[in-house]
Amino acid sequence: MSIRRLRLCLVGFGNVGRAFAELLLREHDRLQSETGLDLAVTGICTARFGSIANPSGVDLQRALDRAIAGTPHGPHEEPTAFVASCHADIVVETTPLEPFTGTVGIAIIRAALAAGRSVASANKGPVAHDLRALKDLARRHGVRYRYESAVADGMPVFSLIERSLPCANVTAVTGLLNSTSGVVLQVLSEGGSVSQGIQRAQRLGIVEDDARFDLDGWDTAVKLCALSASLWDKPIHVADVERAPVSDVLATKALDARERGNRLVSMATLEWQRSNEAVQARVEIEEIGPESVFFALTGTSLGLCFETSLLQPLTISCSNPQLADTAYGLLADVLHIGFDDSCRT
Ligand SMILES: NC(=O)c1ccc[n+]([C@@H]2O[C@H](COP(=O)([O-])OP(=O)(O)OC[C@H]3O[C@@H](n4cnc5c(N)ncnc54)[C@H](OP(=O)(O)O)[C@@H]3O)[C@@H](O)[C@H]2O)c1
């Protein structure tokens, strides 16, 4: 098998960027022997810890060690200039979410696509706010924009829609999309409080800087916006998603549900309304029983059920996803881009 080098530039080297680097270090040789793709990181760009570029390959283990020690990688560079000039085929974008605008991520992805580089991104902001324009830009430059890990970590949501459900006419999507809410509701059902639930979620390392962002349904709302844009090319605004918060007010309800053998979940719903060609999106607190496909998804587990006009409801789930799952979502994107490029050459 002939070996083809695929050069990657990482913009963002925090939790997800580093987990991706660790996955590459672990799996590089197996991936090369199975696919013929030699995945090499040729650049890393961060906000506070500077950047590093080496056309023949960055020493990833050293970069990880420096990141953990808090040692700068090199000089500060603007990420848009960095992705335009770096020696890379694919930019792996993992900068922080800006839920209401997606501005920084959008600018970086635009700069990468315009420079003729494909993009794999874990950032749901650009998907929610600018998907159509980003896809157009990618098309015009003959490259790809993929974002598998932007919703539900490594769960294959977007590639399922794209590759496994062609013309299936998805009419609704429901599911559990926020791990912190799942953990906090579980703690309430055990007689604990929201702050105890947040502490448990923090010990698991899954809470946003501001836990209310998860518990008030904003995180799930952005994911629903990303799904709406991707499924139906129907962008909706985060503020238009109805949200019911997870709060201590639910404590008695959670205990009562448990006594009945049920449990409370934060259920995300996205519906295509054929009558007015509009999308309805909401995040509700729902009591579910053992008959629900989501009942077994406790703790941080996530799941989504697709309703289509051609299949019976189709559910996918992921038990207690970790950062390595998100990293795999990015790797899957990179490999899909690599395979697509192989088919074209
Ligand atoms: N964590 C998860 O489980 C998870 C799961 C799915 C998706 N995601 C998404 O993945 C993305 C990354 O999450 P994370 O947890 O890895 O975040 P994080 O730990 O905060 O890391 C963000 C990284 O982006 C860098 N950065 C910030 N602003 C930048 C800029 N303007 N230019 C260049 N680099 C910049 C930061 O640099 P410094 O290190 O210098 O600050 C840091 O390296 C987010 O969009 C998040 O929503 C996360």
PDB file of C-alpha atoms in Angstrom, residues 86-288:
ATOM      1  CA  CYS A  86       0.483  26.816   7.702  1.00  0.00           C
ATOM      2  CA  HIS A  87       1.702  23.747   5.812  1.00  0.00           C
ATOM      3  CA  ALA A  88      -1.475  21.713   6.254  1.00  0.00           C
ATOM      4  CA  ASP A  89      -4.121  19.853   4.305  1.00  0.00           C
ATOM      5  CA  ILE A  90      -6.620  19.877   7.183  1.00  0.00           C
ATOM      6  CA  VAL A  91      -7.195  22.372   9.998  1.00  0.00           C
ATOM      7  CA  VAL A  92      -8.511  20.753  13.194  1.00  0.00           C
ATOM      8  CA  GLU A  93     -10.444  23.531  14.939  1.00  0.00           C
ATOM      9  CA  THR A  94     -11.205  23.233  18.681  1.00  0.00           C
ATOM     10  CA  THR A  95     -11.496  26.800  19.961  1.00  0.00           C
ATOM     11  CA  PRO A  96     -14.095  27.580  22.659  1.00  0.00           C
ATOM     12  CA  LEU A  97     -17.792  27.808  21.892  1.00  0.00           C
ATOM     13  CA  GLU A  98     -19.328  31.250  21.527  1.00  0.00           C
ATOM     14  CA  PRO A  99     -22.964  30.190  21.775  1.00  0.00           C
ATOM     15  CA  PHE A 100     -24.668  33.333  20.502  1.00  0.00           C
ATOM     16  CA  THR A 101     -22.406  34.216  17.577  1.00  0.00           C
ATOM     17  CA  GLY A 102     -19.727  31.589  16.899  1.00  0.00           C
ATOM     18  CA  THR A 103     -17.576  34.489  15.665  1.00  0.00           C
ATOM     19  CA  VAL A 104     -14.001  33.357  16.395  1.00  0.00           C
ATOM     20  CA  GLY A 105     -14.578  29.799  15.188  1.00  0.00           C
ATOM     21  CA  ILE A 106     -16.302  31.059  12.040  1.00  0.00           C
ATOM     22  CA  ALA A 107     -13.404  33.413  11.229  1.00  0.00           C
ATOM     23  CA  ILE A 108     -10.826  30.631  11.666  1.00  0.00           C
ATOM     24  CA  ILE A 109     -12.808  28.121   9.596  1.00  0.00           C
ATOM     25  CA  ARG A 110     -13.435  30.699   6.851  1.00  0.00           C
ATOM     26  CA  ALA A 111      -9.732  31.558   6.683  1.00  0.00           C
ATOM     27  CA  ALA A 112      -8.789  27.877   6.468  1.00  0.00           C
ATOM     28  CA  LEU A 113     -11.339  27.024   3.759  1.00  0.00           C
ATOM     29  CA  ALA A 114     -10.469  30.132   1.724  1.00  0.00           C
ATOM     30  CA  ALA A 115      -6.816  29.048   1.837  1.00  0.00           C
ATOM     31  CA  GLY A 116      -7.802  25.688   0.338  1.00  0.00           C
ATOM     32  CA  ARG A 117      -7.608  23.613   3.516  1.00  0.00           C
ATOM     33  CA  SER A 118     -10.309  21.237   4.686  1.00  0.00           C
ATOM     34  CA  VAL A 119     -11.577  21.651   8.234  1.00  0.00           C
ATOM     35  CA  ALA A 120     -12.537  19.187  10.980  1.00  0.00           C
ATOM     36  CA  SER A 121     -14.118  21.076  13.883  1.00  0.00           C
ATOM     37  CA  ALA A 122     -15.571  20.182  17.293  1.00  0.00           C
ATOM     38  CA  ASN A 123     -17.087  23.666  17.623  1.00  0.00           C
ATOM     39  CA  LYS A 124     -20.890  23.751  17.331  1.00  0.00           C
ATOM     40  CA  GLY A 125     -21.084  27.576  17.160  1.00  0.00           C
ATOM     41  CA  PRO A 126     -20.071  27.831  13.483  1.00  0.00           C
ATOM     42  CA  VAL A 127     -22.429  24.952  12.564  1.00  0.00           C
ATOM     43  CA  ALA A 128     -25.325  26.636  14.352  1.00  0.00           C
ATOM     44  CA  HIS A 129     -24.669  30.140  12.997  1.00  0.00           C
ATOM     45  CA  ASP A 130     -23.009  29.855   9.606  1.00  0.00           C
ATOM     46  CA  LEU A 131     -23.276  26.343   8.183  1.00  0.00           C
ATOM     47  CA  ARG A 132     -24.688  27.219   4.775  1.00  0.00           C
ATOM     48  CA  ALA A 133     -22.042  29.856   4.028  1.00  0.00           C
ATOM     49  CA  LEU A 134     -19.223  27.645   5.315  1.00  0.00           C
ATOM     50  CA  LYS A 135     -20.346  24.727   3.163  1.00  0.00           C
ATOM     51  CA  ASP A 136     -20.578  27.023   0.114  1.00  0.00           C
ATOM     52  CA  LEU A 137     -17.099  28.346   0.784  1.00  0.00           C
ATOM     53  CA  ALA A 138     -15.726  24.798   1.127  1.00  0.00           C
ATOM     54  CA  ARG A 139     -17.402  23.795  -2.153  1.00  0.00           C
ATOM     55  CA  ARG A 140     -16.000  26.791  -3.999  1.00  0.00           C
ATOM     56  CA  HIS A 141     -12.485  25.950  -2.836  1.00  0.00           C
ATOM     57  CA  GLY A 142     -12.800  22.211  -3.490  1.00  0.00           C
ATOM     58  CA  VAL A 143     -12.283  21.291   0.160  1.00  0.00           C
ATOM     59  CA  ARG A 144     -14.472  19.915   2.994  1.00  0.00           C
ATOM     60  CA  TYR A 145     -15.886  21.157   6.271  1.00  0.00           C
ATOM     61  CA  ARG A 146     -16.805  18.397   8.745  1.00  0.00           C
ATOM     62  CA  TYR A 147     -18.013  18.727  12.337  1.00  0.00           C
ATOM     63  CA  GLU A 148     -18.943  15.275  13.667  1.00  0.00           C
ATOM     64  CA  SER A 149     -17.952  15.916  17.285  1.00  0.00           C
ATOM     65  CA  ALA A 150     -19.816  19.255  17.533  1.00  0.00           C
ATOM     66  CA  VAL A 151     -22.940  17.470  18.811  1.00  0.00           C
ATOM     67  CA  ALA A 152     -22.815  14.496  21.207  1.00  0.00           C
ATOM     68  CA  ASP A 153     -19.041  13.964  21.252  1.00  0.00           C
ATOM     69  CA  GLY A 154     -18.070  10.903  19.208  1.00  0.00           C
ATOM     70  CA  MET A 155     -21.605   9.724  18.459  1.00  0.00           C
ATOM     71  CA  PRO A 156     -21.894   9.566  14.658  1.00  0.00           C
ATOM     72  CA  VAL A 157     -24.758  12.040  14.289  1.00  0.00           C
ATOM     73  CA  PHE A 158     -23.875  13.996  11.160  1.00  0.00           C
ATOM     74  CA  SER A 159     -22.238  11.137   9.273  1.00  0.00           C
ATOM     75  CA  LEU A 160     -25.304   9.016  10.073  1.00  0.00           C
ATOM     76  CA  ILE A 161     -27.530  11.690   8.531  1.00  0.00           C
ATOM     77  CA  GLU A 162     -25.236  12.205   5.564  1.00  0.00           C
ATOM     78  CA  ARG A 163     -24.085   8.677   4.758  1.00  0.00           C
ATOM     79  CA  SER A 164     -26.716   6.344   6.228  1.00  0.00           C
ATOM     80  CA  LEU A 165     -29.985   8.253   5.870  1.00  0.00           C
ATOM     81  CA  PRO A 166     -29.909   9.699   2.342  1.00  0.00           C
ATOM     82  CA  CYS A 167     -33.350  11.090   1.426  1.00  0.00           C
ATOM     83  CA  ALA A 168     -34.877   9.405   4.502  1.00  0.00           C
ATOM     84  CA  ASN A 169     -36.765  12.634   5.190  1.00  0.00           C
ATOM     85  CA  VAL A 170     -36.005  13.180   8.866  1.00  0.00           C
ATOM     86  CA  THR A 171     -39.081  14.766  10.435  1.00  0.00           C
ATOM     87  CA  ALA A 172     -38.028  14.996  14.086  1.00  0.00           C
ATOM     88  CA  VAL A 173     -35.105  14.378  16.410  1.00  0.00           C
ATOM     89  CA  THR A 174     -35.422  13.878  20.160  1.00  0.00           C
ATOM     90  CA  GLY A 175     -32.850  13.010  22.744  1.00  0.00           C
ATOM     91  CA  LEU A 176     -30.493  13.636  25.614  1.00  0.00           C
ATOM     92  CA  LEU A 177     -27.729  16.007  24.568  1.00  0.00           C
ATOM     93  CA  ASN A 178     -26.301  17.443  27.781  1.00  0.00           C
ATOM     94  CA  SER A 179     -24.309  15.274  30.187  1.00  0.00           C
ATOM     95  CA  THR A 180     -24.265  17.817  33.049  1.00  0.00           C
ATOM     96  CA  SER A 181     -28.071  18.001  33.121  1.00  0.00           C
ATOM     97  CA  GLY A 182     -28.221  14.181  33.210  1.00  0.00           C
ATOM     98  CA  VAL A 183     -25.861  13.994  36.181  1.00  0.00           C
ATOM     99  CA  VAL A 184     -27.606  16.783  38.140  1.00  0.00           C
ATOM    100  CA  LEU A 185     -31.076  15.285  37.599  1.00  0.00           C
ATOM    101  CA  GLN A 186     -29.744  11.927  38.786  1.00  0.00           C
ATOM    102  CA  VAL A 187     -28.406  13.547  41.975  1.00  0.00           C
ATOM    103  CA  LEU A 188     -31.794  15.245  42.567  1.00  0.00           C
ATOM    104  CA  SER A 189     -33.504  11.871  42.250  1.00  0.00           C
ATOM    105  CA  GLU A 190     -31.149  10.526  44.950  1.00  0.00           C
ATOM    106  CA  GLY A 191     -32.251  13.301  47.334  1.00  0.00           C
ATOM    107  CA  GLY A 192     -29.316  15.641  46.646  1.00  0.00           C
ATOM    108  CA  SER A 193     -29.272  19.284  45.514  1.00  0.00           C
ATOM    109  CA  VAL A 194     -28.331  21.020  42.278  1.00  0.00           C
ATOM    110  CA  SER A 195     -25.049  22.242  43.796  1.00  0.00           C
ATOM    111  CA  GLN A 196     -24.174  18.662  44.828  1.00  0.00           C
ATOM    112  CA  GLY A 197     -25.027  17.591  41.284  1.00  0.00           C
ATOM    113  CA  ILE A 198     -22.767  20.271  39.842  1.00  0.00           C
ATOM    114  CA  GLN A 199     -19.955  19.103  42.133  1.00  0.00           C
ATOM    115  CA  ARG A 200     -20.397  15.523  40.890  1.00  0.00           C
ATOM    116  CA  ALA A 201     -20.360  16.728  37.280  1.00  0.00           C
ATOM    117  CA  GLN A 202     -17.268  18.842  37.990  1.00  0.00           C
ATOM    118  CA  ARG A 203     -15.475  15.788  39.379  1.00  0.00           C
ATOM    119  CA  LEU A 204     -16.223  14.112  36.051  1.00  0.00           C
ATOM    120  CA  GLY A 205     -14.730  17.161  34.250  1.00  0.00           C
ATOM    121  CA  ILE A 206     -17.777  17.779  32.055  1.00  0.00           C
ATOM    122  CA  VAL A 207     -19.107  21.147  33.256  1.00  0.00           C
ATOM    123  CA  GLU A 208     -18.831  24.362  31.196  1.00  0.00           C
ATOM    124  CA  ASP A 209     -17.082  27.266  32.978  1.00  0.00           C
ATOM    125  CA  ASP A 210     -20.560  28.432  33.985  1.00  0.00           C
ATOM    126  CA  ALA A 211     -22.694  25.394  34.894  1.00  0.00           C
ATOM    127  CA  ARG A 212     -25.898  27.413  34.310  1.00  0.00           C
ATOM    128  CA  PHE A 213     -25.030  27.371  30.616  1.00  0.00           C
ATOM    129  CA  ASP A 214     -25.625  23.607  30.695  1.00  0.00           C
ATOM    130  CA  LEU A 215     -28.459  23.586  33.237  1.00  0.00           C
ATOM    131  CA  ASP A 216     -30.451  26.412  31.625  1.00  0.00           C
ATOM    132  CA  GLY A 217     -30.466  24.495  28.353  1.00  0.00           C
ATOM    133  CA  TRP A 218     -28.230  26.834  26.327  1.00  0.00           C
ATOM    134  CA  ASP A 219     -25.729  24.112  25.408  1.00  0.00           C
ATOM    135  CA  THR A 220     -28.535  21.866  24.170  1.00  0.00           C
ATOM    136  CA  ALA A 221     -30.156  24.802  22.354  1.00  0.00           C
ATOM    137  CA  VAL A 222     -26.989  25.459  20.332  1.00  0.00           C
ATOM    138  CA  LYS A 223     -26.834  21.746  19.472  1.00  0.00           C
ATOM    139  CA  LEU A 224     -30.440  21.856  18.246  1.00  0.00           C
ATOM    140  CA  CYS A 225     -29.590  24.890  16.103  1.00  0.00           C
ATOM    141  CA  ALA A 226     -26.645  22.973  14.630  1.00  0.00           C
ATOM    142  CA  LEU A 227     -28.882  19.973  13.915  1.00  0.00           C
ATOM    143  CA  SER A 228     -31.578  22.132  12.307  1.00  0.00           C
ATOM    144  CA  ALA A 229     -29.062  23.798  10.009  1.00  0.00           C
ATOM    145  CA  SER A 230     -27.514  20.470   9.078  1.00  0.00           C
ATOM    146  CA  LEU A 231     -30.709  18.415   8.672  1.00  0.00           C
ATOM    147  CA  TRP A 232     -32.955  20.867   6.877  1.00  0.00           C
ATOM    148  CA  ASP A 233     -30.740  23.811   5.935  1.00  0.00           C
ATOM    149  CA  LYS A 234     -33.016  25.773   8.285  1.00  0.00           C
ATOM    150  CA  PRO A 235     -30.952  27.971  10.603  1.00  0.00           C
ATOM    151  CA  ILE A 236     -32.774  28.881  13.816  1.00  0.00           C
ATOM    152  CA  HIS A 237     -31.543  31.230  16.496  1.00  0.00           C
ATOM    153  CA  VAL A 238     -30.481  29.983  19.934  1.00  0.00           C
ATOM    154  CA  ALA A 239     -32.838  32.489  21.568  1.00  0.00           C
ATOM    155  CA  ASP A 240     -35.789  30.919  19.700  1.00  0.00           C
ATOM    156  CA  VAL A 241     -35.317  27.542  21.386  1.00  0.00           C
ATOM    157  CA  GLU A 242     -37.773  27.092  24.283  1.00  0.00           C
ATOM    158  CA  ARG A 243     -35.841  26.016  27.381  1.00  0.00           C
ATOM    159  CA  ALA A 244     -36.833  24.635  30.773  1.00  0.00           C
ATOM    160  CA  PRO A 245     -34.007  24.848  33.328  1.00  0.00           C
ATOM    161  CA  VAL A 246     -32.748  22.151  35.683  1.00  0.00           C
ATOM    162  CA  SER A 247     -33.101  23.661  39.167  1.00  0.00           C
ATOM    163  CA  ASP A 248     -33.769  22.757  42.810  1.00  0.00           C
ATOM    164  CA  VAL A 249     -37.487  23.347  42.139  1.00  0.00           C
ATOM    165  CA  LEU A 250     -37.440  19.895  40.508  1.00  0.00           C
ATOM    166  CA  ALA A 251     -36.184  18.091  43.661  1.00  0.00           C
ATOM    167  CA  THR A 252     -39.578  16.743  44.799  1.00  0.00           C
ATOM    168  CA  LYS A 253     -40.615  15.851  41.263  1.00  0.00           C
ATOM    169  CA  ALA A 254     -37.359  13.924  40.770  1.00  0.00           C
ATOM    170  CA  LEU A 255     -37.871  11.948  44.013  1.00  0.00           C
ATOM    171  CA  ASP A 256     -41.524  11.216  43.140  1.00  0.00           C
ATOM    172  CA  ALA A 257     -40.544  10.036  39.656  1.00  0.00           C
ATOM    173  CA  ARG A 258     -37.989   7.687  41.188  1.00  0.00           C
ATOM    174  CA  GLU A 259     -40.618   6.238  43.550  1.00  0.00           C
ATOM    175  CA  ARG A 260     -42.758   5.442  40.508  1.00  0.00           C
ATOM    176  CA  GLY A 261     -39.792   3.690  38.879  1.00  0.00           C
ATOM    177  CA  ASN A 262     -39.344   6.571  36.442  1.00  0.00           C
ATOM    178  CA  ARG A 263     -36.824   9.391  36.132  1.00  0.00           C
ATOM    179  CA  LEU A 264     -36.580  13.004  34.973  1.00  0.00           C
ATOM    180  CA  VAL A 265     -34.517  13.920  31.930  1.00  0.00           C
ATOM    181  CA  SER A 266     -33.743  17.110  30.042  1.00  0.00           C
ATOM    182  CA  MET A 267     -35.248  16.172  26.690  1.00  0.00           C
ATOM    183  CA  ALA A 268     -34.254  17.991  23.507  1.00  0.00           C
ATOM    184  CA  THR A 269     -36.759  18.034  20.657  1.00  0.00           C
ATOM    185  CA  LEU A 270     -36.468  19.340  17.125  1.00  0.00           C
ATOM    186  CA  GLU A 271     -39.447  19.059  14.798  1.00  0.00           C
ATOM    187  CA  TRP A 272     -39.948  19.906  11.171  1.00  0.00           C
ATOM    188  CA  GLN A 273     -43.416  21.384  10.725  1.00  0.00           C
ATOM    189  CA  ARG A 274     -44.448  20.593   7.201  1.00  0.00           C
ATOM    190  CA  SER A 275     -47.530  22.901   7.311  1.00  0.00           C
ATOM    191  CA  ASN A 276     -45.500  26.110   7.599  1.00  0.00           C
ATOM    192  CA  GLU A 277     -42.027  24.781   6.678  1.00  0.00           C
ATOM    193  CA  ALA A 278     -40.734  25.881  10.071  1.00  0.00           C
ATOM    194  CA  VAL A 279     -38.677  24.223  12.771  1.00  0.00           C
ATOM    195  CA  GLN A 280     -39.741  23.949  16.387  1.00  0.00           C
ATOM    196  CA  ALA A 281     -37.034  23.418  18.989  1.00  0.00           C
ATOM    197  CA  ARG A 282     -37.371  22.938  22.720  1.00  0.00           C
ATOM    198  CA  VAL A 283     -35.578  21.625  25.781  1.00  0.00           C
ATOM    199  CA  GLU A 284     -38.035  20.271  28.378  1.00  0.00           C
ATOM    200  CA  ILE A 285     -37.904  18.439  31.668  1.00  0.00           C
ATOM    201  CA  GLU A 286     -39.697  15.167  31.023  1.00  0.00           C
ATOM    202  CA  GLU A 287     -40.529  12.149  33.184  1.00  0.00           C
ATOM    203  CA  ILE A 288     -39.680   8.919  31.373  1.00  0.00           C
TER     204      ILE A 288
END
